[in-house]
Structures are given as C-alpha cells and as structure tokens.
Amino acid sequence: MRFRTAFRAAVAPLVGAVLLSGCSFHGLYSTPLPGGADLGSHPITIDVNFLDVLDLVPQSSVKVNDVAVGKVDSISLDGWTAKVKLSINGDVDLPKNARAELLQTSLLGEKYVALEAPPTDPAPERLTSGDEIPLANTGRNPEVEEILGSISLVLSGGGLSQVQTIIHELNNVFGGRTSQIRDLLTQLNTFVGALDAQKDAITKSIDSVDSLVTHLNAQKQILTNTLDTLPAALKVLSSQRTQFVTLLDSLSNFGTVATGVINSSNANLTTDLKNLQPILTQLNKAGSNLPNSLALLATAPFPRNVTNDIKGDYLNVGFTFKDLCVSDVTQSKYGTCKPRTATSSLDASQIPDVPGAEG
C-alpha cells in the first residue's frame, strides 16, 4: 500500500507535466480572463507594429469606440519594432488602412489597443485576418511619467530662466514702440490680405512653374546634349574672335559711309520722293486696271481664253452681225463721214461672174 502511494506521488507530477506540455501552457498569460471581449465564432487575427508598447501585456483589451472587441494574443520584438498580435471579433467592420493607438483606461489604469478608421480616405477594402497595420498608422499617448518629467524640467530651473529672458527681451522690444508695432501689424495685415487676394494668380504661377519644370525635365537629354556641345561651340567662336572683330569694324565703317551718303543726298532723295507722289497717285487711281492690262499684254494679240476655242487643227470663231445702215457707218464721234462720189462709171461687162452662177 505504501508502495502504491509512493508510486502515485511520483507519477502524478510527471503526468501533469506531460498534460501541460501537450496543452502548450505558456503561463498565466495563456489563460483566458473571465469577462473578456466576445470574439464571436469567426475571430480574425491581425498584426500591429509599434515603436514602443510601454507596459502593454498579453490579454489586454482591444477596443473600437470604447467597446471591447478583442484581446492581445502576444507581443514579440522584430528588430526595433514591437509586433503585437491581436484577436478581434470577425463582425467588426474596419477598413484595411485602420489606425491603432496605445491608450490608457485612466491616469493609472491599464493599457489597451484602440482601433479606429482613418479620419480621411478610408480604404474600401475591409480589414481581414492576416492583415498588418504598419508603423505609419500606429501611435501612443504620452505617459504620465513623461508629462511630469517635462513639467519638472521647466519648474526646476531648466526652462524658467529662459522664459524670463524671453519675456524681458520682448518687453524691451515693445517698450515705447507701440505705434511702430501697431503700424507694422497693419502693414502685415495689408500684405497678407494682398497675398490672399492674389491667391489664384500665385497658384497659377506655381502651376506654370511646375509645368515648365516638367517640360524641361522631359527635355533633359536635349539640354544635356546642348550643354555638352556648348563648350566646343564657344571654342569655335573664340578661335574666330579676330574675324568677328573685323566684321564689326567693317559694319561700323559701312554705317559711317551710309550715314554720309544719306546725309549728302537727303535733299535729292526728298525731291525724288515728292516727284514720285503724282505718279503713285495716278497708279493708285488706276486700281485693278493696271494688273489686268499687264495680264492681257502677256497674251497679245490673242485673248487669254483663245486656247479654249482651239480644237486640234481648227479654231472655232463666232461673229455677231448687227443691222447696219449708212448712217451707222458714216457717223461716228468724229463727225459725219460723207460717201465718196464715183468719178467714172463701171461697165457691167467688166464685173466678173460669180463661180457656179451659170445657168
């Protein structure tokens, strides 16, 4: 009997150790706390990266709008980043770019993780199991110790002396200069108002500069090639410096000679221009007659459209005869033309016969 009791006492701890190892027991943190958040039947697991988790521990609450929706499963270190694994209720509706904050229930209360949607531009996709919230979307509130330490730094002389110096210097600046300060503020207000009135123009200028920079950036290779070839071009110009100087001297001499010629012939040139005035006036009166006449002159003695009547080796010509009388022939704008009187008679026998008129 004593042997059985001793055997049971020896085996019981061993069996308990085996059972605990089979259940993956990790201490009290692996034991669910009573009254915790309801994870539902389909909880999801996400990872959250923090720079500092302070004294956050596993089994801490995860809240959305101050309502517990999950818990902290584990906390691990990934380089200089704390990786916190959360289990939350699968019915919680959060965007994929949700934010995570490390907050405190009260001044001396416990830490918890607060999840919330971003204030602007929430992602259309929903937060699902396996997602990870990056460092850019996480943060924490300042600790009470940090606030008290900052206050202590100021109150212990670390900052009050500097504040006193600043106030003293401000008093020296404003003392006796009230009108100047008021005028400065008035001018500053006018300046800011003018800037605000020109806001659209300033914006357009900035957009134009941006467009110019974009265009220059697109032409970067061309500009680079230009800058690369510019030294060679300058070298060529430098080698031809003597020719350029000679050219400029020649232009200077030409200008001197031309000025002398114009000055000496000023009177004659003025007279010629005055004499040309009547001719130009008459040409202007001629209007379109002169260019039309020049166009006909080039086709004389035939009109311009004569080629339209030539068909091969013959020419189509049409004549229109009007009723004529003696007065139409003898009268003209130069007077009456008298018909000539016959000086001799003509014998009918002297008139030749018309061919084909016989019989």
Short mmCIF file of C-alpha atoms in Angstrom, two decimals, residues 52-228:
data_model
loop_
_atom_site.label_atom_id
_atom_site.label_comp_id
_atom_site.label_asym_id
_atom_site.label_seq_id
_atom_site.Cartn_x
_atom_site.Cartn_y
_atom_site.Cartn_z
CA ASP A 52 7.04 51.27 -28.14
CA VAL A 53 4.34 49.26 -26.40
CA LEU A 54 5.27 50.56 -22.91
CA ASP A 55 3.82 48.12 -20.34
CA LEU A 56 1.21 46.52 -22.61
CA VAL A 57 0.81 42.82 -21.79
CA PRO A 58 -0.96 39.86 -23.41
CA GLN A 59 -4.67 39.51 -22.66
CA SER A 60 -5.01 43.32 -22.69
CA SER A 61 -8.19 44.62 -24.28
CA VAL A 62 -8.68 45.72 -27.87
CA LYS A 63 -11.40 48.35 -28.23
CA VAL A 64 -13.30 50.08 -31.01
CA ASN A 65 -15.20 53.21 -29.92
CA ASP A 66 -14.50 52.27 -26.27
CA VAL A 67 -16.16 48.87 -26.76
CA ALA A 68 -14.04 45.75 -26.17
CA VAL A 69 -13.91 43.69 -29.37
CA GLY A 70 -10.78 41.60 -28.87
CA LYS A 71 -7.61 40.91 -26.95
CA VAL A 72 -3.83 40.97 -27.27
CA ASP A 73 -2.57 37.45 -28.03
CA SER A 74 1.18 38.01 -27.96
CA ILE A 75 3.93 40.62 -28.10
CA SER A 76 7.21 39.98 -29.90
CA LEU A 77 10.22 42.00 -31.00
CA ASP A 78 11.07 42.35 -34.69
CA GLY A 79 14.31 44.31 -34.83
CA TRP A 80 13.50 47.72 -33.33
CA THR A 81 9.76 47.22 -33.80
CA ALA A 82 7.30 45.67 -31.36
CA LYS A 83 4.90 43.34 -33.16
CA VAL A 84 1.59 42.85 -31.36
CA LYS A 85 -0.75 40.06 -32.47
CA LEU A 86 -4.44 40.81 -31.89
CA SER A 87 -7.53 38.63 -31.99
CA ILE A 88 -10.73 40.58 -32.65
CA ASN A 89 -14.34 39.78 -33.41
CA GLY A 90 -14.86 38.97 -37.08
CA ASP A 91 -18.01 41.11 -37.22
CA VAL A 92 -16.06 44.32 -36.55
CA ASP A 93 -16.15 46.49 -39.68
CA LEU A 94 -12.85 48.35 -40.09
CA PRO A 95 -11.09 49.47 -43.30
CA LYS A 96 -7.81 47.88 -44.31
CA ASN A 97 -5.93 51.12 -43.53
CA ALA A 98 -7.27 51.29 -39.95
CA ARG A 99 -5.23 53.05 -37.25
CA ALA A 100 -4.10 51.58 -33.91
CA GLU A 101 -3.39 53.68 -30.80
CA LEU A 102 -1.95 52.56 -27.47
CA LEU A 103 -4.16 54.22 -24.83
CA GLN A 104 -4.80 54.03 -21.10
CA THR A 105 -8.12 53.49 -19.37
CA SER A 106 -7.37 56.13 -16.71
CA LEU A 107 -4.50 58.09 -15.21
CA LEU A 108 -3.12 54.99 -13.52
CA GLY A 109 -5.20 52.42 -15.42
CA GLU A 110 -4.22 49.57 -17.70
CA LYS A 111 -3.08 49.88 -21.30
CA TYR A 112 -5.23 48.77 -24.22
CA VAL A 113 -5.15 48.94 -28.02
CA ALA A 114 -7.73 51.19 -29.67
CA LEU A 115 -8.62 50.56 -33.32
CA GLU A 116 -10.32 53.18 -35.48
CA ALA A 117 -10.90 54.10 -39.10
CA PRO A 118 -8.74 56.93 -40.50
CA PRO A 119 -10.45 60.35 -40.42
CA THR A 120 -9.96 60.79 -44.18
CA ASP A 121 -9.79 58.46 -47.18
CA PRO A 122 -10.74 55.11 -45.60
CA ALA A 123 -9.87 52.14 -47.78
CA PRO A 124 -12.79 50.42 -49.50
CA GLU A 125 -11.37 47.00 -48.54
CA ARG A 126 -12.24 45.57 -45.15
CA LEU A 127 -9.69 44.55 -42.50
CA THR A 128 -9.37 40.76 -42.66
CA SER A 129 -7.42 38.04 -40.92
CA GLY A 130 -3.69 38.14 -41.66
CA ASP A 131 -3.56 41.90 -42.35
CA GLU A 132 -0.86 44.04 -40.79
CA ILE A 133 -1.09 47.65 -39.59
CA PRO A 134 2.22 49.43 -40.32
CA LEU A 135 4.12 51.84 -38.09
CA ALA A 136 2.80 54.80 -40.06
CA ASN A 137 -0.72 54.02 -38.80
CA THR A 138 0.12 53.45 -35.13
CA GLY A 139 0.91 55.66 -32.17
CA ARG A 140 0.55 56.12 -28.43
CA ASN A 141 -0.42 58.73 -25.88
CA PRO A 142 2.28 60.34 -23.73
CA GLU A 143 2.88 58.66 -20.40
CA VAL A 144 2.15 60.35 -17.09
CA GLU A 145 5.83 60.00 -16.20
CA GLU A 146 6.81 61.84 -19.39
CA ILE A 147 4.42 64.72 -18.67
CA LEU A 148 5.61 65.04 -15.06
CA GLY A 149 9.21 64.87 -16.20
CA SER A 150 8.67 67.73 -18.68
CA ILE A 151 6.94 69.83 -16.02
CA SER A 152 9.76 69.08 -13.61
CA LEU A 153 12.31 70.17 -16.21
CA VAL A 154 10.58 73.54 -16.56
CA LEU A 155 9.90 74.11 -12.87
CA SER A 156 13.34 73.04 -11.70
CA GLY A 157 15.04 75.95 -13.46
CA GLY A 158 15.71 74.15 -16.68
CA GLY A 159 13.39 76.42 -18.64
CA LEU A 160 12.05 79.18 -16.42
CA SER A 161 15.20 81.26 -16.71
CA GLN A 162 14.97 81.14 -20.50
CA VAL A 163 11.28 82.10 -20.35
CA GLN A 164 12.14 85.03 -18.09
CA THR A 165 14.84 86.17 -20.52
CA ILE A 166 12.44 85.93 -23.46
CA ILE A 167 9.77 87.96 -21.64
CA HIS A 168 12.35 90.58 -20.64
CA GLU A 169 13.58 90.94 -24.23
CA LEU A 170 10.01 91.18 -25.53
CA ASN A 171 9.34 93.99 -23.05
CA ASN A 172 12.44 95.79 -24.33
CA VAL A 173 11.26 95.39 -27.92
CA PHE A 174 7.70 96.60 -27.34
CA GLY A 175 8.51 99.27 -24.76
CA GLY A 176 7.97 102.76 -26.21
CA ARG A 177 7.32 101.38 -29.70
CA THR A 178 3.59 100.80 -29.53
CA SER A 179 2.78 102.95 -32.58
CA GLN A 180 5.53 101.32 -34.66
CA ILE A 181 4.36 97.85 -33.69
CA ARG A 182 0.75 98.77 -34.50
CA ASP A 183 1.84 100.16 -37.88
CA LEU A 184 3.87 97.01 -38.53
CA LEU A 185 0.87 94.83 -37.75
CA THR A 186 -1.33 96.99 -40.02
CA GLN A 187 1.14 96.68 -42.89
CA LEU A 188 1.49 92.97 -42.24
CA ASN A 189 -2.30 92.60 -42.33
CA THR A 190 -2.42 94.53 -45.63
CA PHE A 191 0.36 92.39 -47.05
CA VAL A 192 -1.33 89.15 -46.03
CA GLY A 193 -4.65 90.43 -47.42
CA ALA A 194 -2.99 91.26 -50.75
CA LEU A 195 -1.44 87.81 -50.85
CA ASP A 196 -4.82 86.25 -50.15
CA ALA A 197 -6.42 88.33 -52.94
CA GLN A 198 -3.71 87.15 -55.35
CA LYS A 199 -4.02 83.55 -54.23
CA ASP A 200 -5.37 82.34 -57.57
CA ALA A 201 -2.64 84.15 -59.50
CA ILE A 202 0.04 82.75 -57.19
CA THR A 203 -1.41 79.27 -57.61
CA LYS A 204 -1.42 79.66 -61.40
CA SER A 205 2.19 80.89 -61.29
CA ILE A 206 3.23 77.88 -59.24
CA ASP A 207 1.36 75.59 -61.65
CA SER A 208 3.08 77.29 -64.60
CA VAL A 209 6.48 76.85 -62.96
CA ASP A 210 5.63 73.21 -62.32
CA SER A 211 4.62 72.78 -65.97
CA LEU A 212 7.85 74.46 -67.10
CA VAL A 213 9.94 72.24 -64.84
CA THR A 214 8.08 69.18 -66.12
CA HIS A 215 8.70 70.23 -69.72
CA LEU A 216 12.39 70.88 -69.00
CA ASN A 217 12.66 67.51 -67.30
CA ALA A 218 11.15 65.86 -70.38
CA GLN A 219 13.79 67.65 -72.49
CA LYS A 220 16.59 66.72 -70.09
CA GLN A 221 18.53 64.69 -72.63
CA ILE A 222 18.37 67.51 -75.20
CA LEU A 223 19.53 70.04 -72.61
CA THR A 224 22.34 67.71 -71.58
CA ASN A 225 23.48 67.33 -75.19
CA THR A 226 23.29 71.10 -75.64
CA LEU A 227 25.41 71.74 -72.57
CA ASP A 228 27.87 69.08 -73.73
#
